[in-house]
Amino acid sequence: MRRRLLRAALTAAAFATVTAAVPPAAVPTPAVAASRPAAAPDWSTAVVDSTMARYTPATIGGWSYPVGLYLYGQYLTYERTHDPRYLAYVEDYVDRFVKSDGSIGQSFDSLDSMQAGRLLVILHHETGRDRYRKAAKKIRDRLNTYPRTSDGGFWHADNSSRAHQLWADGVYMVDPFLVEYGREFGDSGYADDEAAEQLYVYGSHLQVASGLLKHAYDESKSVSWADPRTGLAPEHWCRAIGWYSMAIVNVLDALPAGHPRRPQLLGILERLAAGLEKYQDPTTGRWFQVVDKGGRADNWTETSCSSMFTYALSRGARQGYLDRHFAAVARRGYEGVLARLSVGADGRTNLADISVGTNVGDYAYYVARTRATNDLHGLGAFLIMNEQLRGD
């Protein structure tokens, strides 16, 4: 019966225009609170309705982490609004890949391929259907044989081009899934320990004196971008750091108070937060594509990482992981991201200046990346951020 009700709601309204949900004029671009209307609309529902109007569950994309990130943000919006269309959309997307017997046609040979596994845990929690548990368990079981560095860090992917490499992106692809899987299926003993260990290993290699993280580390020191002495990538790419920042607060939320890795993870987060505060753009409140080189004329403020940092700093301050003054740093970031959001003549939202998917590279490579509008990396990060800060 519940499934039929969701389907009926989805059929009736899922792809309706959001003109009535948002004002007809574009959001002003200056990044100051006074430039926005006093009574701001519900930007989460506006973004979700706009995205659902642009894509069906069949056309939004394949099994991938950008879609998984976006749909996780949509689920957070569902949790608050209880709009059945939002959950039905997530379920229809996942059911493209998960058969009724729980089989899923994914090898899970990269961390990226695991991120959308969060949706499996969510749908099991919401529906109780065992097919989602079986599909999620395939990821959990894959970790038993997944390749690692000598100190236990999961390789970014199980192939020759990513062998021995830790990318800061990777912790978000697997760690939030792990702690949520553990809680849902009674496996927290393993899941919490593994997630905390991954964050510690990655942080011990990638974090430098400034508190920021390098994009990646190659244990073999053989790949072209790796420093021959340290194995580190040359730059601090913003979204890589953003993935890590969200992952660490998600895992801290799940860890027991007495977990042995907790003090070390709190130290990593505190140093990272200090670095982010230092390099926040004072003019816009956002952060640059290459975080520590905002003074260069060709660098630019990037929306997805700015949303991620804003979320992590706000969550960290609210949960007591960080000093309370970081809530003000997050508020400046929030205003800066909202300045990149507008509404088009069609009544749909547009979120600008989102870096497309990115490999490890040098400064010139990062700043030359396409600056997309409504890329799912940015939409997902925006929803996660907005659900954290919209009530503040």
PDB file of C-alpha atoms in Angstrom, residues 140 143 174-183 186-198 251 254-255 259:
ATOM      1  CA  ARG A 140      30.500  -4.556   3.088  1.00  0.00           C
ATOM      2  CA  LEU A 143      35.880  -4.441   1.829  1.00  0.00           C
ATOM      3  CA  VAL A 174      33.007   4.684   1.954  1.00  0.00           C
ATOM      4  CA  ASP A 175      33.084   5.949   5.560  1.00  0.00           C
ATOM      5  CA  PRO A 176      29.568   7.435   5.923  1.00  0.00           C
ATOM      6  CA  PHE A 177      28.192   4.296   4.276  1.00  0.00           C
ATOM      7  CA  LEU A 178      30.128   2.166   6.750  1.00  0.00           C
ATOM      8  CA  VAL A 179      28.886   3.803   9.931  1.00  0.00           C
ATOM      9  CA  GLU A 180      25.310   3.919   8.637  1.00  0.00           C
ATOM     10  CA  TYR A 181      25.503   0.282   7.531  1.00  0.00           C
ATOM     11  CA  GLY A 182      26.841  -0.689  10.929  1.00  0.00           C
ATOM     12  CA  ARG A 183      24.040   1.084  12.755  1.00  0.00           C
ATOM     13  CA  GLY A 186      24.155  -4.396  13.814  1.00  0.00           C
ATOM     14  CA  ASP A 187      27.726  -4.284  12.515  1.00  0.00           C
ATOM     15  CA  SER A 188      28.950  -1.125  14.253  1.00  0.00           C
ATOM     16  CA  GLY A 189      31.819  -2.898  15.979  1.00  0.00           C
ATOM     17  CA  TYR A 190      33.585  -3.369  12.676  1.00  0.00           C
ATOM     18  CA  ALA A 191      32.130  -0.415  10.796  1.00  0.00           C
ATOM     19  CA  ASP A 192      32.984   2.295  13.329  1.00  0.00           C
ATOM     20  CA  ASP A 193      36.534   1.019  13.799  1.00  0.00           C
ATOM     21  CA  GLU A 194      37.142   0.762  10.054  1.00  0.00           C
ATOM     22  CA  ALA A 195      35.746   4.202   9.267  1.00  0.00           C
ATOM     23  CA  ALA A 196      37.755   5.844  12.043  1.00  0.00           C
ATOM     24  CA  GLU A 197      40.909   4.023  10.975  1.00  0.00           C
ATOM     25  CA  GLN A 198      40.501   5.119   7.349  1.00  0.00           C
ATOM     26  CA  VAL A 251      31.982   9.595  11.476  1.00  0.00           C
ATOM     27  CA  ALA A 254      28.573   7.963  14.878  1.00  0.00           C
ATOM     28  CA  LEU A 255      31.550   7.041  17.057  1.00  0.00           C
ATOM     29  CA  HIS A 259      36.393   5.388  20.896  1.00  0.00           C
TER      30      HIS A 259
END
